[in-house]
XYZ file of C-alpha atoms in Angstrom:
542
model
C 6.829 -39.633 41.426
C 3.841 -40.816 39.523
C 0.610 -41.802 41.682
C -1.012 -44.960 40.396
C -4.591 -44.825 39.419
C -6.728 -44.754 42.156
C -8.717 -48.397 42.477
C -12.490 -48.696 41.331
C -14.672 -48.645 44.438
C -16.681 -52.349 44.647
C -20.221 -52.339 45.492
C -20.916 -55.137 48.073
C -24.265 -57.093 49.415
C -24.832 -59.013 52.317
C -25.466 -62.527 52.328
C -26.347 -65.332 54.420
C -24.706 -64.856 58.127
C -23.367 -68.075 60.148
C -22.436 -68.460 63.716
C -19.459 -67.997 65.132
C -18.456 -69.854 68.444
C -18.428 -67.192 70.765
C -22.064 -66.621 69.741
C -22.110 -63.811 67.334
C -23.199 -64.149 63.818
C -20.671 -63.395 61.248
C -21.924 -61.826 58.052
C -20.509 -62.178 55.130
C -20.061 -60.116 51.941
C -19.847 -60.955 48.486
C -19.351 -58.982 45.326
C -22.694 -57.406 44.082
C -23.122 -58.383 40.460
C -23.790 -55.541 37.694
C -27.122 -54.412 36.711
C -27.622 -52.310 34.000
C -28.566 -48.396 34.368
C -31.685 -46.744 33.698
C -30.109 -44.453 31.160
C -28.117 -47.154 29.034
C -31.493 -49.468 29.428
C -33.758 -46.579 26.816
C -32.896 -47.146 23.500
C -31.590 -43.930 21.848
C -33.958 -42.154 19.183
C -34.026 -42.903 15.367
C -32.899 -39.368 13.894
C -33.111 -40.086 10.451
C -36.480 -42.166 8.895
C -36.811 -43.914 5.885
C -38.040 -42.173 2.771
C -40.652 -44.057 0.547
C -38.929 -44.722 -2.812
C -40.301 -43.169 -5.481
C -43.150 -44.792 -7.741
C -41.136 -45.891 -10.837
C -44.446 -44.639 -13.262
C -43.995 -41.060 -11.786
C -40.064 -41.158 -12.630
C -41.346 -42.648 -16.101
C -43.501 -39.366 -16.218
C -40.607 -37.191 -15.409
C -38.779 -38.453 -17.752
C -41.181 -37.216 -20.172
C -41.255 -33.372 -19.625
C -39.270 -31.193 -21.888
C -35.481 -30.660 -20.254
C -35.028 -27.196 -19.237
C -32.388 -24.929 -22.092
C -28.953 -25.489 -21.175
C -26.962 -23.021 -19.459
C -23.314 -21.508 -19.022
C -21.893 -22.021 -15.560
C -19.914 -20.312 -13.897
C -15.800 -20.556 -13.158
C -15.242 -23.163 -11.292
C -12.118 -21.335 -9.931
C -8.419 -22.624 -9.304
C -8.127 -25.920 -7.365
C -4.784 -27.354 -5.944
C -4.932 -31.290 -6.984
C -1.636 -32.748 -5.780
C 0.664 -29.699 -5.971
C -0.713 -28.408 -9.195
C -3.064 -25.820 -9.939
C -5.717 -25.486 -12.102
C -8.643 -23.617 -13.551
C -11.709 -25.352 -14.996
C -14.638 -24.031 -17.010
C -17.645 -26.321 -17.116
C -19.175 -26.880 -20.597
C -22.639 -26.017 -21.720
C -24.885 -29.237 -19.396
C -28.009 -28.705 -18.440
C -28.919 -27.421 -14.880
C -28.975 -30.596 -12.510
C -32.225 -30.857 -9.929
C -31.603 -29.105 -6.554
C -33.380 -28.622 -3.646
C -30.734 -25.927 -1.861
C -31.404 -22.724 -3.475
C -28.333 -21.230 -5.611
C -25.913 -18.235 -3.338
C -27.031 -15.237 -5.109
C -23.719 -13.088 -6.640
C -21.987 -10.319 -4.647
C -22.188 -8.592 -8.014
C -24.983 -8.686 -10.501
C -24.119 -7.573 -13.772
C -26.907 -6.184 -16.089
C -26.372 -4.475 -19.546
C -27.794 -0.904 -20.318
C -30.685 -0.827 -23.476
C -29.321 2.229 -24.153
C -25.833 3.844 -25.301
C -25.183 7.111 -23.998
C -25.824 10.514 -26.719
C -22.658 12.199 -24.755
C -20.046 11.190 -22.548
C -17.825 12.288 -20.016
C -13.997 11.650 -19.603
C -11.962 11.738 -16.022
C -8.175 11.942 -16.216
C -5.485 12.393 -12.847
C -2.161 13.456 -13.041
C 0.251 13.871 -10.829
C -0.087 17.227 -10.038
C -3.384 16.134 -7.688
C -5.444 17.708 -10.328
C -8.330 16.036 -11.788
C -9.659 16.959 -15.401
C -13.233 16.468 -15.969
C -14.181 16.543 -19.952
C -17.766 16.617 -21.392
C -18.186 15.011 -25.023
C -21.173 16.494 -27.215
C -22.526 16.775 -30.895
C -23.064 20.110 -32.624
C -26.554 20.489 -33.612
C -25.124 20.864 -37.665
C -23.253 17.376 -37.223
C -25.496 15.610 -39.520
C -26.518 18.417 -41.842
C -23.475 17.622 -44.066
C -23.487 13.900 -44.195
C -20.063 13.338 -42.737
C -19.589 10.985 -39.886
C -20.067 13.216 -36.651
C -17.236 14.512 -34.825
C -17.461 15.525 -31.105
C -16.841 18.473 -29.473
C -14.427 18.130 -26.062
C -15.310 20.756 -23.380
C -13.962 20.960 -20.243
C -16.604 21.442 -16.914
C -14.026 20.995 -14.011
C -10.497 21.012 -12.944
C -9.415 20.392 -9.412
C -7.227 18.910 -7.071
C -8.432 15.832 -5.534
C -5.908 14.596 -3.479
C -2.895 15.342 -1.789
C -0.974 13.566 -3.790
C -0.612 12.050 -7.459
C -4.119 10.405 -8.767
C -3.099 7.122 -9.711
C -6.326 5.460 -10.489
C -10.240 6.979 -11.398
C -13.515 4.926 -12.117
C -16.356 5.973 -13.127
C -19.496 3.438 -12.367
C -21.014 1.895 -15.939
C -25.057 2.671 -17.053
C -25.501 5.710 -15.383
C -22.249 7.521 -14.812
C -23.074 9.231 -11.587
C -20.408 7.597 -9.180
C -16.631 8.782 -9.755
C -14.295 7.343 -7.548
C -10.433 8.355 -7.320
C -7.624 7.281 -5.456
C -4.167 8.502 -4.623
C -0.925 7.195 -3.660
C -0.323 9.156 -1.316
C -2.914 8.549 1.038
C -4.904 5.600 2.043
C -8.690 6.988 1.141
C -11.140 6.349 -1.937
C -12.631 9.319 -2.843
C -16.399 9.331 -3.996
C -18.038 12.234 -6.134
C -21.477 12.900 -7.654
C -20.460 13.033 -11.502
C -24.315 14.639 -11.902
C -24.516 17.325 -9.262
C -20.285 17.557 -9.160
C -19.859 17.611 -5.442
C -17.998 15.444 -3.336
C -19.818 12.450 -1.324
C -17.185 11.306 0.625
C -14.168 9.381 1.450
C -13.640 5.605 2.322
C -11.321 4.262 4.738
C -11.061 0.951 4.806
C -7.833 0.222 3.403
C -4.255 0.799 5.131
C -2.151 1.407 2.464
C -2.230 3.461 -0.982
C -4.647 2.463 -3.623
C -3.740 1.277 -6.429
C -6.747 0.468 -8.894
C -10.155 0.797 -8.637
C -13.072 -0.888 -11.223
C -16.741 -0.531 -11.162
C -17.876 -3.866 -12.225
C -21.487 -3.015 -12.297
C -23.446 0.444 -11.286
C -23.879 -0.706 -7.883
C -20.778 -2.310 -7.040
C -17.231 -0.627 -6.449
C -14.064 -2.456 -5.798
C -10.394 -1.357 -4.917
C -7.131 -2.672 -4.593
C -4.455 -1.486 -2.363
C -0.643 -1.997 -1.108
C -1.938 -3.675 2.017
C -2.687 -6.683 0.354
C -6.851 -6.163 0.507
C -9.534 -6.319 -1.974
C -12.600 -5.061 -0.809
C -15.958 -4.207 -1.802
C -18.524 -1.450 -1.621
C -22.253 -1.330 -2.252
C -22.464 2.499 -3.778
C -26.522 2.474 -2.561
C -25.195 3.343 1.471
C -20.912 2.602 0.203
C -21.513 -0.341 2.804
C -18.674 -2.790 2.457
C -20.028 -6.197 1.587
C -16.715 -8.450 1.889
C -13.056 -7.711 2.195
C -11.030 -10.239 0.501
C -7.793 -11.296 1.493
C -5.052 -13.480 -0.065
C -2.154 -11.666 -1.413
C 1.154 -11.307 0.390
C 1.969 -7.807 -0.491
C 0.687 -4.861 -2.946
C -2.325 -5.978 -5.141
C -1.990 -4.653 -8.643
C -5.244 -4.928 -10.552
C -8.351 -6.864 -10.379
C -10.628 -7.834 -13.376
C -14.492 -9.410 -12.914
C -15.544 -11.694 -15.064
C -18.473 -10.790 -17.679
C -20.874 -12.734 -15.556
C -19.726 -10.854 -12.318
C -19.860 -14.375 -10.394
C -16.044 -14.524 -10.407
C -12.471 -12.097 -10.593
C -8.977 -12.599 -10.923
C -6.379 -10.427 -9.252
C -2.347 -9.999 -9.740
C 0.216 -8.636 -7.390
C 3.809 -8.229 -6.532
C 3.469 -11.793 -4.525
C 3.621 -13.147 -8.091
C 0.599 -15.354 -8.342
C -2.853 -14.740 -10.085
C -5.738 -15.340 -7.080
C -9.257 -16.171 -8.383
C -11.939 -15.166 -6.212
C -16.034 -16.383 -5.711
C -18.181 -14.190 -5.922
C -20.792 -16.660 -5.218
C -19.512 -17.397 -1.965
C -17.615 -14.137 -1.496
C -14.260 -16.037 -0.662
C -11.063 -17.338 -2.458
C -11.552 -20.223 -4.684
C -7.870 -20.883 -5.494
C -4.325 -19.343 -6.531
C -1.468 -20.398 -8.856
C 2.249 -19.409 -9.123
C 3.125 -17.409 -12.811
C 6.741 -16.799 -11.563
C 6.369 -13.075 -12.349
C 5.024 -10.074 -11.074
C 2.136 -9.002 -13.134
C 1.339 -5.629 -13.702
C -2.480 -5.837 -15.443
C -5.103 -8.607 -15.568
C -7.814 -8.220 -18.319
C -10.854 -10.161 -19.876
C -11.988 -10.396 -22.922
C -15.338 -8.814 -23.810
C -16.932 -13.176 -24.023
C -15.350 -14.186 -20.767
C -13.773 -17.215 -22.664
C -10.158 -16.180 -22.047
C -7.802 -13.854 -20.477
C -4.545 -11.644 -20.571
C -2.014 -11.173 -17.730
C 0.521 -8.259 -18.419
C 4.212 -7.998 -17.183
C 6.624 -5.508 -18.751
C 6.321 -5.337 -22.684
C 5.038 -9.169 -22.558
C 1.411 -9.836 -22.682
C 0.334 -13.575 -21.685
C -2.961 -14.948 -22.749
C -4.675 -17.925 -20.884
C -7.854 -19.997 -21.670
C -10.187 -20.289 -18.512
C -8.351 -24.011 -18.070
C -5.325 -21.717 -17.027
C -3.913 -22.909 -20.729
C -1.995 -20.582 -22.488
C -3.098 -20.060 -25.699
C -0.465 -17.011 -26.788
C 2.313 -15.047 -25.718
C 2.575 -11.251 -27.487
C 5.620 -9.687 -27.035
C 5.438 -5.826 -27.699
C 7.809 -3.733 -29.000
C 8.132 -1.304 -26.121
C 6.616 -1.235 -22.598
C 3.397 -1.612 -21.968
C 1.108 1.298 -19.802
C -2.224 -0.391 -20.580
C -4.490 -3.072 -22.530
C -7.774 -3.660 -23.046
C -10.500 -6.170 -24.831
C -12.950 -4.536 -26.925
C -15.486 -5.526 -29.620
C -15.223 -3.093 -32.803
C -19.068 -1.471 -32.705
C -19.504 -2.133 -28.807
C -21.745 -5.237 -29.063
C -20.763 -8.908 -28.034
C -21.244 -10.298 -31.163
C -19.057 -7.854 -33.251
C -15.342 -9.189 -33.561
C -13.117 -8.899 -30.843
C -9.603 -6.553 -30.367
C -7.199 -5.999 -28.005
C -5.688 -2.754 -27.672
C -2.364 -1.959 -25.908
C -0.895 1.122 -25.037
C 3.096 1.481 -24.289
C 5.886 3.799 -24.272
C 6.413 3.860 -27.962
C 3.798 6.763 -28.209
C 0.782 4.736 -29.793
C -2.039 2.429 -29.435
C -1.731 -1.132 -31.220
C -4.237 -2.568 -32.503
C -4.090 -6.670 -32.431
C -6.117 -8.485 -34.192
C -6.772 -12.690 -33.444
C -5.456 -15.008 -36.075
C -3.845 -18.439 -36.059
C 0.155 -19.338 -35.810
C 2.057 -20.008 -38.787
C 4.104 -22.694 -36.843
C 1.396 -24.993 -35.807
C 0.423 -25.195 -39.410
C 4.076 -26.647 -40.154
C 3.826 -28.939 -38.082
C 6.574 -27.771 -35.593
C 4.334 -27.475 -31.979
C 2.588 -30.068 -32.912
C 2.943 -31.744 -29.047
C 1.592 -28.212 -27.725
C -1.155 -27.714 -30.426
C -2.900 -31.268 -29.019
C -2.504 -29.562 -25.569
C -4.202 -26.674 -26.225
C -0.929 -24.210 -25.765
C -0.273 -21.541 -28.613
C -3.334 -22.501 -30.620
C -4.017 -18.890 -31.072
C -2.047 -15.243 -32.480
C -1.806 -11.874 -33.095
C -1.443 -9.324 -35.328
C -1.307 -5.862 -35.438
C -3.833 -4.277 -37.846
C -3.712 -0.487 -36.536
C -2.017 1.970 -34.674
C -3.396 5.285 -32.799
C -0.859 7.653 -33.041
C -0.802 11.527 -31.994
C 1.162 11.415 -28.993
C 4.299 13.159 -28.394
C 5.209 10.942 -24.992
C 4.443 7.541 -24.210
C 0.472 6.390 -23.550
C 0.088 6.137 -20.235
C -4.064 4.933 -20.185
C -6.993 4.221 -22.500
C -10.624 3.732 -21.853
C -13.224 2.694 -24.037
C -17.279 3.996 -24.121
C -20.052 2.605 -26.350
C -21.283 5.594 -28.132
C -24.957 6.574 -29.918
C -24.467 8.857 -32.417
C -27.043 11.317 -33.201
C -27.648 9.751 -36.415
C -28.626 6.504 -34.304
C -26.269 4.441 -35.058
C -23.418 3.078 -32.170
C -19.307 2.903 -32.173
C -16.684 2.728 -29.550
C -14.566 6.033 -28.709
C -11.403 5.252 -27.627
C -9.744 7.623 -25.448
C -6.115 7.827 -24.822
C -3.608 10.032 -22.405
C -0.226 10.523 -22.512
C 2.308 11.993 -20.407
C 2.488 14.731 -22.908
C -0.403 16.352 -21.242
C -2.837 15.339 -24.289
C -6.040 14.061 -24.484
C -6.895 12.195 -28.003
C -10.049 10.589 -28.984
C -10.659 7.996 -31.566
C -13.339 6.309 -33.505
C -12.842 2.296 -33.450
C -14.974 2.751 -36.966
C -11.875 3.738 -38.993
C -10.321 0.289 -37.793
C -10.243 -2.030 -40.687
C -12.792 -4.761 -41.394
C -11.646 -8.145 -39.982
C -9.119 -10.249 -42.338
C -8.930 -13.796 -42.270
C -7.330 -15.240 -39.555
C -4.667 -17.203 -41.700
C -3.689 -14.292 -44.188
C -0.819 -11.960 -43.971
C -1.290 -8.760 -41.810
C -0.485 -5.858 -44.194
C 0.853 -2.720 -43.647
C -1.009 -1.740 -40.472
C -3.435 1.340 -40.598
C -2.147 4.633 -39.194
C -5.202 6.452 -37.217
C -5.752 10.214 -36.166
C -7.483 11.359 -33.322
C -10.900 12.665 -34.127
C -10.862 15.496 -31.207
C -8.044 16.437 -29.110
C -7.597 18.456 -25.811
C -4.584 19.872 -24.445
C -3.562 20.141 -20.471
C -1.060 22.029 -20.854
C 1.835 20.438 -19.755
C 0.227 18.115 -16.877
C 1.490 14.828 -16.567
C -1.710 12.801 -16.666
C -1.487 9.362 -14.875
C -5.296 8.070 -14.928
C -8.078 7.820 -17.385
C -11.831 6.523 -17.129
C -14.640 7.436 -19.226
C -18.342 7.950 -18.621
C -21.907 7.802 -19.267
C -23.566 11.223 -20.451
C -27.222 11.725 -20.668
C -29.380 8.820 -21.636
C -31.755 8.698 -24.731
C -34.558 10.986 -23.250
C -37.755 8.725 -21.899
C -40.439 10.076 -20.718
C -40.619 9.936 -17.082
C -38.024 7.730 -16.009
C -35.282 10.485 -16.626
C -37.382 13.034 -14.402
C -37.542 10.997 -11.722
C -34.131 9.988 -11.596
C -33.656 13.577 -11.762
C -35.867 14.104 -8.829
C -34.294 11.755 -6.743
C -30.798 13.280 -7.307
C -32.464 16.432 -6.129
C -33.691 15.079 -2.793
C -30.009 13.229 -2.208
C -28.240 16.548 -2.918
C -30.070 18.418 -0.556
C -30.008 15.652 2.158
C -26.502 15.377 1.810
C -25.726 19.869 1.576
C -26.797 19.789 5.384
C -23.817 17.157 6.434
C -21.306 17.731 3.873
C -18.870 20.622 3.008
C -19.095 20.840 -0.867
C -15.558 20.986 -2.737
C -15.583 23.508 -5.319
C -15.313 22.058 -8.563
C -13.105 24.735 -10.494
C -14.885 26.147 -13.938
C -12.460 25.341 -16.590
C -14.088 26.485 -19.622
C -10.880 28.927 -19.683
C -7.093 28.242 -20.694
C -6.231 30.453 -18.293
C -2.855 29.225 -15.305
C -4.433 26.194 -13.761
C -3.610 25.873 -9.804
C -1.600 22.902 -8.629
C -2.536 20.915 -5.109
C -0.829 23.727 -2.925
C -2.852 26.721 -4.890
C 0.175 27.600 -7.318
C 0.526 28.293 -10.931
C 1.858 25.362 -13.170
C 3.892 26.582 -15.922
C 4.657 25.012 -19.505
C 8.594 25.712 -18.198
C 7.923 24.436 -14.846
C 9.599 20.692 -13.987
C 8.183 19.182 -11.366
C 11.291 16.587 -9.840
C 9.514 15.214 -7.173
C 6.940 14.291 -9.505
C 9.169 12.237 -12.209
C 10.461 10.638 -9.158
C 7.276 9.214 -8.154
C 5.571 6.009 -9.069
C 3.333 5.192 -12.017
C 0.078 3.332 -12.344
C 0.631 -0.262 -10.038
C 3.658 1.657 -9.075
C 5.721 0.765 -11.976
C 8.659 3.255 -11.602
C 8.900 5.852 -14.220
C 12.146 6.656 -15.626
């Protein structure tokens, strides 16, 4: 049973009394009117006050002053805007007047003066060993007046994890921080590429990793099969945000040139665009398929998205500008500019299973020329192409990675090595000099250019999985380079007192190399367990 409301009490005031007959006054009550309370009588405070307006000579004056240069903003990111989803790039506009200060970037990106004189390449395999190389110039290289040719040596071999190393970075500028991952454990491995010892191991993720990328010297982030992004500051490997958005195993994650934004791709078949600005998710959109790779080019005006032997290409509008269909499947890709500069044309390499690196080179369609997309030329889709100029070939098994180092040679001039691994055990390096010269964009591709390795080095009959490659010793300046040196000193011998040092094997011997559980690896030896296993994003390998 519901109770009614209970009644308002009345307030009540006596007024005038009259006699009754027996004598007594009768007094009499009559409703007491309202009067209004003390707190309802103040009048509340004015909050806001009214700003003078501005004199209309000082706008005049304003007006005036030289405009500040315009400026590139950043992504916008991916917006929903009724069910659809988009990507915007703002054009070049100048800066408009703010008094909020700008969010600083998670990651600031800063270019290096100076190209490495040697270099340094990491590979994994899945044997849990990890092969450290050391490129360097003979003294005679220039003597003859050939273009130099460097000399591989190897300065460790060991295992690194317990399981197969499916991904290795190796931070950009400096090339002190490795980092290596495994899938089958849940830990990022850090090691001192200078003093070759091991830093440590980070735990933040619950599942097996499955990329990591250095986007600048100070910055580390990693991918896993929980779902996670997160990222690391590598002064005190404190993590500065953990981004989450994927439902299911992230793939790969690319940063944009500018470091103020990244795209990532996963099994839950979308392509998730994060802020770096605001270190938080600034969108997603459906592609229908689950993409393996997500790269960007070396201007930050476009991007490609990789999925089996296709290879999709997007403008930063989310427009797709071409679709490259490969002749076998693809292991890797990558942008690159032919002499390592921004300004130098701009290639994209792809690795697959058809033993060699292709070369493709940008043109323009044949078909939009005839008139046949005309509807999707105005629109912005297929208004580019590619060609294939080269090939890298010396591989006797498919290509599983390929990493790419600006280069001074000792002559003082700068290229691009490009180094490739296979699952033939092989290590090949290239020069991106031999490519050809860049053709016009509407001519015929000709026959394309066959290219040898310039240096080779041989495993043995590993099956290598990962590849990154490194910074060696910087142009010598007086100074700087000791101190840097000095501080590595005092870290190492900080660090001695709390940490158990892994040995780093000597391999500067072809001698039996040990596996993860301290046995001999044979050229006879097959490894079942190991073909079994998964591949890089853990694309099965058959």
């Amino acid at each position: 049973m519901v109770k009614p409301p209970p009644k308002k009490k009345q307030r009540f005031e006596k007024t005038q009394s009259s006699q009754k007959p027996n004598g007594k006054a009768k007094t009499k009550f009559s409703k007491a009117k309202k009067t209004p309370r003390d707190d309802k009588e103040k009048k509340p405070v004015q909050v806001f006050e009214r700003v003078a307006q501005p004199d209309p000579s000082q706008k005049r004056r304003d007006d005036r002053r030289p405009s500040k240069p315009t400026q590139l903003k950043s992504l916008r990111g991916i917006v929903k805007e009724k069910g659809k989803a988009r990507a915007e790039l703002s054009a070049l506009e100048p800066p408009k007047a703010s008094s909020k200060p700008k969010p600083a970037a998670l990651i600031q990106t800063e270019e290096h003066p100076h190209k490495p004189t040697t270099f340094k390449i990491i590979a994994g395999s899945y044997e849990k060993l990890l092969y450290g190389l050391e490129g360097t110039f003979p003294p005679s290289s220039t003597s003859d007046g050939a273009r130099p040719k460097p000399i591989l040596t190897p300065i460790f071999i060991f295992p690194a994890h317990v399981g197969s190393v499916r991904s290795v970075a190796a931070s950009p500028s400096n090339g002190k921080w490795l980092a290596t991952g495994s899938s089958a454990d849940e830990v990022v491995r850090v090691w001192n590429l200078r003093q070759r010892k091991e830093v440590g191991g980070l735990f933040q993720h619950t599942g097996s990793i499955t990329h990591l990328n250095f986007p600048s010297p100070h910055h580390l982030l990693s991918c896993s099969e929980d779902g996670t992004i997160v990222l690391y500051r590598t002064k005190d490997w404190a993590v500065l945000r953990t981004f989450k958005g994927h439902k299911g195993k992230v793939n790969c994650v690319a940063v944009h040139p500018s470091g103020k934004v990244a795209l990532s791709v996963g099994n839950d078949r979308t392509i998730r665009m994060w802020d770096f600005m605001r270190g938080k998710s600034a969108g997603s959109t459906k592609i229908y398929k689950e993409a393996e790779l997500v790269r960007w080019s070396t201007t930050g005006t476009k991007f490609a998205v990789q999925t089996l032997n296709t290879i999709d290409v997007f403008s930063t509008s989310m427009t797709l500008l071409c679709q490259i269909t490969h002749t076998a499947r693809i292991q890797d890709l990558r942008f690159v500019s032919r002499s390592g500069t921004s300004t130098d044309s701009e290639v994209l390499l792809v690795a697959g299973e058809d033993k060699k690196v292709a070369v493709y080179e940008e043109g323009k369609p044949n078909t939009i020329a005839n008139g046949d997309n005309a509807e999707e030329a105005e629109n912005g889709a297929h208004t580019i192409a590619y060609k294939v100029i080269s090939h890298f070939i010396g591989h006797d098994s498919r290509v599983k990675a390929l990493a790419t180092l600006p280069v001074t040679l000792p002559s003082e001039s700068q290229t691009t090595y490009l180094t490739t691994i296979g699952s033939d055990g092989k290590i090949h390096l290239y020069d991106l000099f031999e490519l050809p010269p860049p053709s016009d964009a509407t001519s015929v591709a000709p026959e394309p250019l066959q290219i040898l390795p310039i240096a080779t080095y041989d495993t043995k009959g590993s099956r290598l999985t990962s590849l990154t490659m490194a910074d060696g010793a910087p142009p010598h300046t007086a100074g700087k380079r000791k101190r840097d040196d000095e501080e590595d000193d005092d870290e190492d011998e900080e660090d001695d007192d709390e940490d158990e040092e892994v040995e780093w094997t000597d391999a500067s011997s072809d001698e039996e190399r040990p596996n993860g559980d301290g046995e001999g690896v044979g050229d006879d030896e097959e490894d079942d367990e190991a073909d079994s296993g998964d591949g890089w994003g853990g694309v099965s390998d058959e």
